[in-house]
Amino acid sequence: IRLQELDGQIAINQSRESENTTNSRKASSENEWMLWETELQRILGILKEKLDSQAQEALMHEQIEWMKSREEEAVDASRKELGGTMEEVNYNRSRAQRTRSRAYELAETYADLFRE
């Protein structure tokens, strides 16, 4: 539910944007990524408290690999506009989308731990 509320908040923020300038798009995409990154860190914090040490270690290793792939995808997305005004926007949007997906993935995988 919390993740769906965050989706709703982001949708409202996007609909309220009156400016369609590159700078406003940059700010919006960075804000969206930061919201999802904060939520992902919250989820990881809860899991760190509730998982045993072996499961924590496995999750952290998986998370490091995931972060590498997220960064690679974001760089690839930004290259589509290399040197263009949308390069940074594409980079942040890619990070936001991947981080959102990861938050949902972890929430679904460990749903029982969040109900406790």
CSV table of N, CA, C and O in Angstrom, one decimal:
chain,number,residue,atom,x,y,z
A,1,ILE,N,0.8,-1.2,0.0
A,1,ILE,CA,0.0,0.0,0.0
A,1,ILE,C,0.9,1.2,0.0
A,1,ILE,O,0.6,2.2,-0.7
A,2,ARG,N,1.9,1.2,0.8
A,2,ARG,CA,2.8,2.4,0.9
A,2,ARG,C,3.4,2.7,-0.5
A,2,ARG,O,3.6,3.9,-0.8
A,3,LEU,N,3.8,1.7,-1.2
A,3,LEU,CA,4.4,1.9,-2.5
A,3,LEU,C,3.4,2.5,-3.5
A,3,LEU,O,3.7,3.4,-4.3
A,4,GLN,N,2.2,2.0,-3.4
A,4,GLN,CA,1.1,2.5,-4.3
A,4,GLN,C,0.8,4.0,-3.9
A,4,GLN,O,0.6,4.8,-4.8
A,5,GLU,N,0.9,4.3,-2.7
A,5,GLU,CA,0.7,5.7,-2.2
A,5,GLU,C,1.8,6.6,-2.8
A,5,GLU,O,1.6,7.7,-3.2
A,6,LEU,N,3.0,6.1,-2.8
A,6,LEU,CA,4.2,6.8,-3.4
A,6,LEU,C,4.0,7.0,-4.9
A,6,LEU,O,4.2,8.1,-5.4
A,7,ASP,N,3.5,6.0,-5.6
A,7,ASP,CA,3.2,6.1,-7.0
A,7,ASP,C,2.1,7.3,-7.2
A,7,ASP,O,2.2,8.1,-8.1
A,8,GLY,N,1.1,7.3,-6.3
A,8,GLY,CA,0.1,8.3,-6.4
A,8,GLY,C,0.6,9.7,-6.2
A,8,GLY,O,0.3,10.7,-6.9
A,9,GLN,N,1.5,9.8,-5.2
A,9,GLN,CA,2.1,11.1,-4.9
A,9,GLN,C,2.9,11.6,-6.1
A,9,GLN,O,2.8,12.8,-6.5
A,10,ILE,N,3.7,10.7,-6.7
A,10,ILE,CA,4.5,11.1,-7.8
A,10,ILE,C,3.6,11.5,-9.0
A,10,ILE,O,3.9,12.5,-9.7
A,11,ALA,N,2.5,10.8,-9.2
A,11,ALA,CA,1.6,11.1,-10.3
A,11,ALA,C,1.0,12.5,-10.1
A,11,ALA,O,0.9,13.3,-11.0
A,12,ILE,N,0.6,12.8,-8.9
A,12,ILE,CA,0.1,14.2,-8.6
A,12,ILE,C,1.1,15.2,-8.8
A,12,ILE,O,0.9,16.3,-9.4
A,13,ASN,N,2.4,15.0,-8.4
A,13,ASN,CA,3.5,15.9,-8.6
A,13,ASN,C,3.7,16.2,-10.0
A,13,ASN,O,3.9,17.3,-10.5
A,14,GLN,N,3.6,15.2,-10.8
A,14,GLN,CA,3.8,15.3,-12.3
A,14,GLN,C,2.7,16.1,-12.9
A,14,GLN,O,2.9,16.9,-13.8
A,15,SER,N,1.5,15.9,-12.5
A,15,SER,CA,0.3,16.6,-13.1
A,15,SER,C,0.3,18.0,-12.7
A,15,SER,O,-0.3,18.8,-13.4
A,16,ARG,N,0.9,18.4,-11.6
A,16,ARG,CA,1.0,19.8,-11.2
A,16,ARG,C,2.1,20.6,-11.8
A,16,ARG,O,2.1,21.8,-11.7
A,17,GLU,N,3.0,19.9,-12.5
A,17,GLU,CA,4.1,20.7,-13.1
A,17,GLU,C,3.5,21.6,-14.2
A,17,GLU,O,2.9,21.1,-15.2
A,18,SER,N,3.7,22.9,-14.0
A,18,SER,CA,3.2,23.8,-15.0
A,18,SER,C,4.2,24.1,-16.1
A,18,SER,O,3.9,24.5,-17.2
A,19,GLU,N,5.5,24.0,-15.7
A,19,GLU,CA,6.6,24.3,-16.7
A,19,GLU,C,7.0,23.0,-17.3
A,19,GLU,O,7.0,21.9,-16.7
A,20,ASN,N,7.3,23.1,-18.6
A,20,ASN,CA,7.8,21.9,-19.3
A,20,ASN,C,9.2,22.2,-19.8
A,20,ASN,O,9.5,21.8,-20.9
A,21,THR,N,9.9,22.9,-19.0
A,21,THR,CA,11.3,23.2,-19.4
A,21,THR,C,12.2,22.1,-19.1
A,21,THR,O,11.9,21.2,-18.3
A,22,THR,N,13.4,22.1,-19.7
A,22,THR,CA,14.4,21.1,-19.4
A,22,THR,C,14.8,21.1,-17.9
A,22,THR,O,14.9,20.0,-17.3
A,23,ASN,N,14.9,22.2,-17.3
A,23,ASN,CA,15.3,22.3,-15.9
A,23,ASN,C,14.2,21.7,-15.0
A,23,ASN,O,14.5,21.1,-14.0
A,24,SER,N,12.9,22.0,-15.3
A,24,SER,CA,11.9,21.4,-14.5
A,24,SER,C,11.8,19.9,-14.7
A,24,SER,O,11.5,19.2,-13.7
A,25,ARG,N,12.1,19.4,-15.9
A,25,ARG,CA,12.1,18.0,-16.1
A,25,ARG,C,13.2,17.3,-15.3
A,25,ARG,O,13.1,16.3,-14.8
A,26,LYS,N,14.4,18.0,-15.3
A,26,LYS,CA,15.5,17.5,-14.6
A,26,LYS,C,15.2,17.4,-13.1
A,26,LYS,O,15.4,16.4,-12.4
A,27,ALA,N,14.6,18.5,-12.6
A,27,ALA,CA,14.2,18.5,-11.1
A,27,ALA,C,13.2,17.5,-10.8
A,27,ALA,O,13.3,16.8,-9.8
A,28,SER,N,12.2,17.3,-11.7
A,28,SER,CA,11.2,16.3,-11.5
A,28,SER,C,11.7,14.9,-11.5
A,28,SER,O,11.4,14.1,-10.6
A,29,SER,N,12.6,14.6,-12.5
A,29,SER,CA,13.1,13.3,-12.6
A,29,SER,C,14.0,12.9,-11.4
A,29,SER,O,14.0,11.8,-10.9
A,30,GLU,N,14.8,13.9,-11.0
A,30,GLU,CA,15.7,13.7,-9.8
A,30,GLU,C,14.8,13.5,-8.5
A,30,GLU,O,15.2,12.7,-7.7
A,31,ASN,N,13.8,14.3,-8.4
A,31,ASN,CA,12.9,14.2,-7.2
A,31,ASN,C,12.3,12.8,-7.2
A,31,ASN,O,12.2,12.2,-6.1
A,32,GLU,N,11.8,12.3,-8.3
A,32,GLU,CA,11.2,11.0,-8.4
A,32,GLU,C,12.2,10.0,-8.0
A,32,GLU,O,11.9,9.0,-7.2
A,33,TRP,N,13.4,10.0,-8.5
A,33,TRP,CA,14.4,9.0,-8.2
A,33,TRP,C,14.7,9.1,-6.7
A,33,TRP,O,14.8,8.0,-6.0
A,34,MET,N,14.8,10.3,-6.1
A,34,MET,CA,15.1,10.4,-4.7
A,34,MET,C,14.0,9.8,-3.8
A,34,MET,O,14.3,9.2,-2.8
A,35,LEU,N,12.8,10.0,-4.2
A,35,LEU,CA,11.6,9.5,-3.4
A,35,LEU,C,11.7,7.9,-3.4
A,35,LEU,O,11.6,7.3,-2.4
A,36,TRP,N,12.0,7.3,-4.6
A,36,TRP,CA,12.1,5.9,-4.7
A,36,TRP,C,13.3,5.4,-4.0
A,36,TRP,O,13.3,4.3,-3.3
A,37,GLU,N,14.4,6.1,-4.1
A,37,GLU,CA,15.6,5.7,-3.4
A,37,GLU,C,15.4,5.7,-1.9
A,37,GLU,O,15.9,4.8,-1.2
A,38,THR,N,14.8,6.7,-1.4
A,38,THR,CA,14.5,6.8,0.1
A,38,THR,C,13.6,5.6,0.5
A,38,THR,O,13.9,5.0,1.6
A,39,GLU,N,12.6,5.3,-0.3
A,39,GLU,CA,11.7,4.2,0.1
A,39,GLU,C,12.5,2.9,0.0
A,39,GLU,O,12.3,2.0,0.9
A,40,LEU,N,13.3,2.7,-1.0
A,40,LEU,CA,14.1,1.5,-1.1
A,40,LEU,C,15.0,1.3,0.1
A,40,LEU,O,15.1,0.2,0.7
A,41,GLN,N,15.6,2.4,0.6
A,41,GLN,CA,16.5,2.3,1.7
A,41,GLN,C,15.7,2.0,3.0
A,41,GLN,O,16.2,1.3,3.9
A,42,ARG,N,14.5,2.5,3.1
A,42,ARG,CA,13.6,2.2,4.2
A,42,ARG,C,13.3,0.7,4.2
A,42,ARG,O,13.4,0.0,5.3
A,43,ILE,N,13.0,0.1,3.1
A,43,ILE,CA,12.7,-1.3,2.9
A,43,ILE,C,13.9,-2.1,3.3
A,43,ILE,O,13.8,-3.1,4.1
A,44,LEU,N,15.1,-1.7,2.8
A,44,LEU,CA,16.3,-2.5,3.1
A,44,LEU,C,16.6,-2.4,4.6
A,44,LEU,O,17.1,-3.4,5.2
A,45,GLY,N,16.3,-1.3,5.3
A,45,GLY,CA,16.5,-1.1,6.7
A,45,GLY,C,15.7,-2.1,7.5
A,45,GLY,O,16.1,-2.7,8.4
A,46,ILE,N,14.4,-2.2,7.1
A,46,ILE,CA,13.5,-3.1,7.7
A,46,ILE,C,14.0,-4.6,7.6
A,46,ILE,O,14.0,-5.4,8.5
A,47,LEU,N,14.4,-4.9,6.3
A,47,LEU,CA,14.8,-6.3,6.1
A,47,LEU,C,16.1,-6.6,6.9
A,47,LEU,O,16.3,-7.7,7.3
A,48,LYS,N,17.0,-5.6,7.0
A,48,LYS,CA,18.2,-5.8,7.8
A,48,LYS,C,17.9,-6.2,9.2
A,48,LYS,O,18.6,-7.0,9.8
A,49,GLU,N,16.8,-5.6,9.8
A,49,GLU,CA,16.4,-5.8,11.1
A,49,GLU,C,15.8,-7.2,11.3
A,49,GLU,O,15.9,-7.9,12.3
A,50,LYS,N,15.1,-7.7,10.2
A,50,LYS,CA,14.3,-8.9,10.4
A,50,LYS,C,14.9,-10.1,9.8
A,50,LYS,O,14.5,-11.2,10.2
A,51,LEU,N,15.9,-10.0,9.0
A,51,LEU,CA,16.5,-11.2,8.4
A,51,LEU,C,17.7,-11.7,9.2
A,51,LEU,O,18.3,-10.9,9.9
A,52,ASP,N,17.9,-13.0,9.2
A,52,ASP,CA,19.1,-13.5,9.9
A,52,ASP,C,20.3,-13.1,9.1
A,52,ASP,O,20.3,-12.6,8.0
A,53,SER,N,21.5,-13.3,9.8
A,53,SER,CA,22.7,-12.7,9.2
A,53,SER,C,23.1,-13.3,7.8
A,53,SER,O,23.6,-12.6,6.9
A,54,GLN,N,22.8,-14.6,7.6
A,54,GLN,CA,23.1,-15.2,6.3
A,54,GLN,C,22.2,-14.6,5.2
A,54,GLN,O,22.6,-14.3,4.1
A,55,ALA,N,20.9,-14.5,5.5
A,55,ALA,CA,20.0,-13.9,4.6
A,55,ALA,C,20.3,-12.4,4.3
A,55,ALA,O,20.2,-11.9,3.2
A,56,GLN,N,20.7,-11.7,5.3
A,56,GLN,CA,21.1,-10.3,5.2
A,56,GLN,C,22.3,-10.2,4.2
A,56,GLN,O,22.3,-9.4,3.3
A,57,GLU,N,23.3,-11.1,4.4
A,57,GLU,CA,24.5,-11.0,3.6
A,57,GLU,C,24.1,-11.3,2.1
A,57,GLU,O,24.6,-10.7,1.2
A,58,ALA,N,23.3,-12.3,1.9
A,58,ALA,CA,22.8,-12.7,0.6
A,58,ALA,C,22.1,-11.5,-0.1
A,58,ALA,O,22.3,-11.2,-1.3
A,59,LEU,N,21.2,-10.9,0.7
A,59,LEU,CA,20.5,-9.7,0.2
A,59,LEU,C,21.4,-8.6,-0.2
A,59,LEU,O,21.2,-8.0,-1.2
A,60,MET,N,22.4,-8.3,0.7
A,60,MET,CA,23.3,-7.2,0.4
A,60,MET,C,24.1,-7.4,-0.8
A,60,MET,O,24.4,-6.6,-1.6
A,61,HIS,N,24.6,-8.7,-1.0
A,61,HIS,CA,25.3,-9.0,-2.2
A,61,HIS,C,24.4,-8.9,-3.5
A,61,HIS,O,24.9,-8.3,-4.5
A,62,GLU,N,23.2,-9.3,-3.4
A,62,GLU,CA,22.2,-9.2,-4.5
A,62,GLU,C,22.0,-7.7,-4.8
A,62,GLU,O,21.9,-7.3,-5.9
A,63,GLN,N,21.9,-6.9,-3.7
A,63,GLN,CA,21.6,-5.5,-3.8
A,63,GLN,C,22.8,-4.8,-4.5
A,63,GLN,O,22.6,-3.9,-5.4
A,64,ILE,N,24.0,-5.1,-4.2
A,64,ILE,CA,25.2,-4.5,-4.9
A,64,ILE,C,25.2,-4.8,-6.4
A,64,ILE,O,25.4,-4.0,-7.2
A,65,GLU,N,24.9,-6.1,-6.7
A,65,GLU,CA,24.8,-6.5,-8.1
A,65,GLU,C,23.7,-5.7,-8.8
A,65,GLU,O,23.8,-5.3,-10.0
A,66,TRP,N,22.5,-5.6,-8.1
A,66,TRP,CA,21.4,-4.8,-8.7
A,66,TRP,C,21.8,-3.4,-8.9
A,66,TRP,O,21.5,-2.8,-10.0
A,67,MET,N,22.5,-2.8,-8.0
A,67,MET,CA,22.9,-1.4,-8.1
A,67,MET,C,23.8,-1.2,-9.3
A,67,MET,O,23.7,-0.2,-10.1
A,68,LYS,N,24.7,-2.1,-9.6
A,68,LYS,CA,25.6,-2.0,-10.7
A,68,LYS,C,24.8,-2.1,-12.0
A,68,LYS,O,25.0,-1.3,-12.9
A,69,SER,N,23.8,-3.0,-12.1
A,69,SER,CA,23.0,-3.1,-13.3
A,69,SER,C,22.1,-1.9,-13.5
A,69,SER,O,21.9,-1.4,-14.6
A,70,ARG,N,21.6,-1.3,-12.4
A,70,ARG,CA,20.8,-0.1,-12.5
A,70,ARG,C,21.6,1.0,-13.1
A,70,ARG,O,21.1,1.8,-13.9
A,71,GLU,N,22.8,1.2,-12.6
A,71,GLU,CA,23.7,2.2,-13.1
A,71,GLU,C,24.0,2.0,-14.6
A,71,GLU,O,24.0,3.0,-15.3
A,72,GLU,N,24.3,0.8,-15.0
A,72,GLU,CA,24.6,0.5,-16.4
A,72,GLU,C,23.4,0.9,-17.3
A,72,GLU,O,23.5,1.5,-18.3
A,73,GLU,N,22.2,0.5,-16.8
A,73,GLU,CA,21.0,0.9,-17.6
A,73,GLU,C,20.8,2.4,-17.7
A,73,GLU,O,20.4,2.9,-18.7
A,74,ALA,N,21.0,3.1,-16.6
A,74,ALA,CA,20.8,4.5,-16.5
A,74,ALA,C,21.8,5.2,-17.5
A,74,ALA,O,21.4,6.1,-18.2
A,75,VAL,N,23.0,4.7,-17.5
A,75,VAL,CA,24.0,5.3,-18.4
A,75,VAL,C,23.6,5.0,-19.8
A,75,VAL,O,23.7,5.9,-20.7
A,76,ASP,N,23.2,3.8,-20.1
A,76,ASP,CA,22.7,3.5,-21.5
A,76,ASP,C,21.5,4.4,-21.9
A,76,ASP,O,21.5,4.9,-23.0
A,77,ALA,N,20.6,4.6,-21.0
A,77,ALA,CA,19.4,5.5,-21.2
A,77,ALA,C,19.9,6.9,-21.5
A,77,ALA,O,19.3,7.6,-22.4
A,78,SER,N,20.9,7.4,-20.8
A,78,SER,CA,21.3,8.8,-21.0
A,78,SER,C,22.1,8.9,-22.3
A,78,SER,O,22.1,10.0,-22.9
A,79,ARG,N,22.7,7.9,-22.7
A,79,ARG,CA,23.5,7.9,-24.0
A,79,ARG,C,22.6,8.2,-25.2
A,79,ARG,O,23.1,8.7,-26.2
A,80,LYS,N,21.3,7.9,-25.1
A,80,LYS,CA,20.4,8.2,-26.2
A,80,LYS,C,20.3,9.6,-26.5
A,80,LYS,O,19.9,10.0,-27.6
A,81,GLU,N,20.6,10.5,-25.5
A,81,GLU,CA,20.6,11.9,-25.7
A,81,GLU,C,22.0,12.5,-25.3
A,81,GLU,O,22.0,13.6,-24.9
A,82,LEU,N,23.0,11.8,-25.6
A,82,LEU,CA,24.4,12.2,-25.2
A,82,LEU,C,24.6,13.6,-25.7
A,82,LEU,O,24.5,13.9,-26.9
A,83,GLY,N,24.9,14.5,-24.7
A,83,GLY,CA,25.2,15.9,-25.1
A,83,GLY,C,23.9,16.7,-25.3
A,83,GLY,O,24.0,17.9,-25.4
A,84,GLY,N,22.8,16.0,-25.2
A,84,GLY,CA,21.5,16.7,-25.4
A,84,GLY,C,20.9,17.2,-24.1
A,84,GLY,O,21.4,16.9,-23.0
A,85,THR,N,19.9,18.0,-24.2
A,85,THR,CA,19.3,18.6,-23.0
A,85,THR,C,18.6,17.5,-22.2
A,85,THR,O,18.4,17.8,-21.0
A,86,MET,N,18.2,16.4,-22.7
A,86,MET,CA,17.5,15.4,-22.0
A,86,MET,C,18.4,14.3,-21.4
A,86,MET,O,17.9,13.3,-20.8
A,87,GLU,N,19.7,14.4,-21.6
A,87,GLU,CA,20.6,13.3,-21.1
A,87,GLU,C,20.4,13.0,-19.6
A,87,GLU,O,20.2,11.9,-19.2
A,88,GLU,N,20.4,14.1,-18.8
A,88,GLU,CA,20.3,13.9,-17.3
A,88,GLU,C,18.9,13.4,-17.0
A,88,GLU,O,18.7,12.6,-16.1
A,89,VAL,N,17.9,13.9,-17.7
A,89,VAL,CA,16.5,13.5,-17.4
A,89,VAL,C,16.4,12.0,-17.7
A,89,VAL,O,15.8,11.3,-16.8
A,90,ASN,N,16.9,11.5,-18.8
A,90,ASN,CA,16.8,10.1,-19.1
A,90,ASN,C,17.5,9.3,-18.1
A,90,ASN,O,17.1,8.2,-17.7
A,91,TYR,N,18.7,9.8,-17.6
A,91,TYR,CA,19.5,9.1,-16.6
A,91,TYR,C,18.7,8.9,-15.3
A,91,TYR,O,18.5,7.8,-14.8
A,92,ASN,N,18.1,10.0,-14.8
A,92,ASN,CA,17.3,10.0,-13.6
A,92,ASN,C,16.0,9.2,-13.7
A,92,ASN,O,15.6,8.5,-12.8
A,93,ARG,N,15.4,9.3,-14.9
A,93,ARG,CA,14.1,8.5,-15.1
A,93,ARG,C,14.4,7.0,-15.1
A,93,ARG,O,13.7,6.3,-14.5
A,94,SER,N,15.5,6.7,-15.7
A,94,SER,CA,15.9,5.3,-15.7
A,94,SER,C,16.2,4.8,-14.3
A,94,SER,O,15.7,3.7,-13.8
A,95,ARG,N,16.9,5.5,-13.5
A,95,ARG,CA,17.2,5.2,-12.1
A,95,ARG,C,15.9,5.1,-11.3
A,95,ARG,O,15.7,4.2,-10.5
A,96,ALA,N,15.0,6.1,-11.5
A,96,ALA,CA,13.7,6.1,-10.8
A,96,ALA,C,12.9,4.8,-11.1
A,96,ALA,O,12.4,4.2,-10.2
A,97,GLN,N,12.8,4.5,-12.4
A,97,GLN,CA,12.0,3.3,-12.8
A,97,GLN,C,12.6,2.0,-12.2
A,97,GLN,O,11.9,1.2,-11.7
A,98,ARG,N,13.9,1.9,-12.3
A,98,ARG,CA,14.5,0.7,-11.8
A,98,ARG,C,14.4,0.6,-10.3
A,98,ARG,O,14.2,-0.5,-9.7
A,99,THR,N,14.6,1.7,-9.6
A,99,THR,CA,14.5,1.7,-8.1
A,99,THR,C,13.1,1.4,-7.7
A,99,THR,O,12.8,0.7,-6.7
A,100,ARG,N,12.1,1.9,-8.4
A,100,ARG,CA,10.7,1.6,-8.1
A,100,ARG,C,10.4,0.1,-8.3
A,100,ARG,O,9.8,-0.5,-7.4
A,101,SER,N,10.9,-0.4,-9.4
A,101,SER,CA,10.7,-1.9,-9.6
A,101,SER,C,11.4,-2.7,-8.5
A,101,SER,O,10.8,-3.7,-8.0
A,102,ARG,N,12.5,-2.3,-8.1
A,102,ARG,CA,13.3,-3.0,-7.0
A,102,ARG,C,12.5,-2.9,-5.7
A,102,ARG,O,12.4,-3.9,-5.0
A,103,ALA,N,12.0,-1.8,-5.4
A,103,ALA,CA,11.2,-1.6,-4.1
A,103,ALA,C,10.0,-2.5,-4.2
A,103,ALA,O,9.7,-3.2,-3.2
A,104,TYR,N,9.3,-2.6,-5.3
A,104,TYR,CA,8.1,-3.5,-5.4
A,104,TYR,C,8.6,-4.9,-5.3
A,104,TYR,O,7.9,-5.8,-4.7
A,105,GLU,N,9.7,-5.3,-6.0
A,105,GLU,CA,10.2,-6.6,-6.0
A,105,GLU,C,10.5,-7.1,-4.5
A,105,GLU,O,10.1,-8.2,-4.1
A,106,LEU,N,11.2,-6.3,-3.8
A,106,LEU,CA,11.5,-6.6,-2.4
A,106,LEU,C,10.3,-6.7,-1.5
A,106,LEU,O,10.2,-7.6,-0.7
A,107,ALA,N,9.4,-5.8,-1.7
A,107,ALA,CA,8.1,-5.8,-0.9
A,107,ALA,C,7.3,-7.1,-1.2
A,107,ALA,O,6.8,-7.7,-0.2
A,108,GLU,N,7.3,-7.5,-2.4
A,108,GLU,CA,6.6,-8.7,-2.7
A,108,GLU,C,7.3,-10.0,-2.2
A,108,GLU,O,6.7,-10.9,-1.7
A,109,THR,N,8.6,-10.0,-2.4
A,109,THR,CA,9.4,-11.2,-2.0
A,109,THR,C,9.4,-11.4,-0.5
A,109,THR,O,9.3,-12.5,0.0
A,110,TYR,N,9.4,-10.3,0.2
A,110,TYR,CA,9.5,-10.4,1.7
A,110,TYR,C,8.2,-9.9,2.3
A,110,TYR,O,8.2,-9.4,3.5
A,111,ALA,N,7.1,-10.0,1.7
A,111,ALA,CA,5.8,-9.5,2.1
A,111,ALA,C,5.5,-10.0,3.5
A,111,ALA,O,5.0,-9.2,4.3
A,112,ASP,N,5.8,-11.2,3.9
A,112,ASP,CA,5.4,-11.7,5.2
A,112,ASP,C,6.2,-10.9,6.3
A,112,ASP,O,5.6,-10.8,7.4
A,113,LEU,N,7.4,-10.5,6.0
A,113,LEU,CA,8.1,-9.8,7.0
A,113,LEU,C,7.6,-8.4,7.3
A,113,LEU,O,7.7,-7.8,8.4
A,114,PHE,N,6.9,-7.8,6.3
A,114,PHE,CA,6.3,-6.5,6.4
A,114,PHE,C,5.0,-6.5,7.2
A,114,PHE,O,4.5,-5.5,7.6
A,115,ARG,N,4.4,-7.7,7.2
A,115,ARG,CA,3.1,-7.8,7.9
A,115,ARG,C,3.2,-8.0,9.4
A,115,ARG,O,2.3,-7.8,10.1
A,116,GLU,N,4.4,-8.3,9.8
A,116,GLU,CA,4.7,-8.6,11.3
A,116,GLU,C,4.6,-7.3,12.1
A,116,GLU,O,5.0,-6.3,11.7
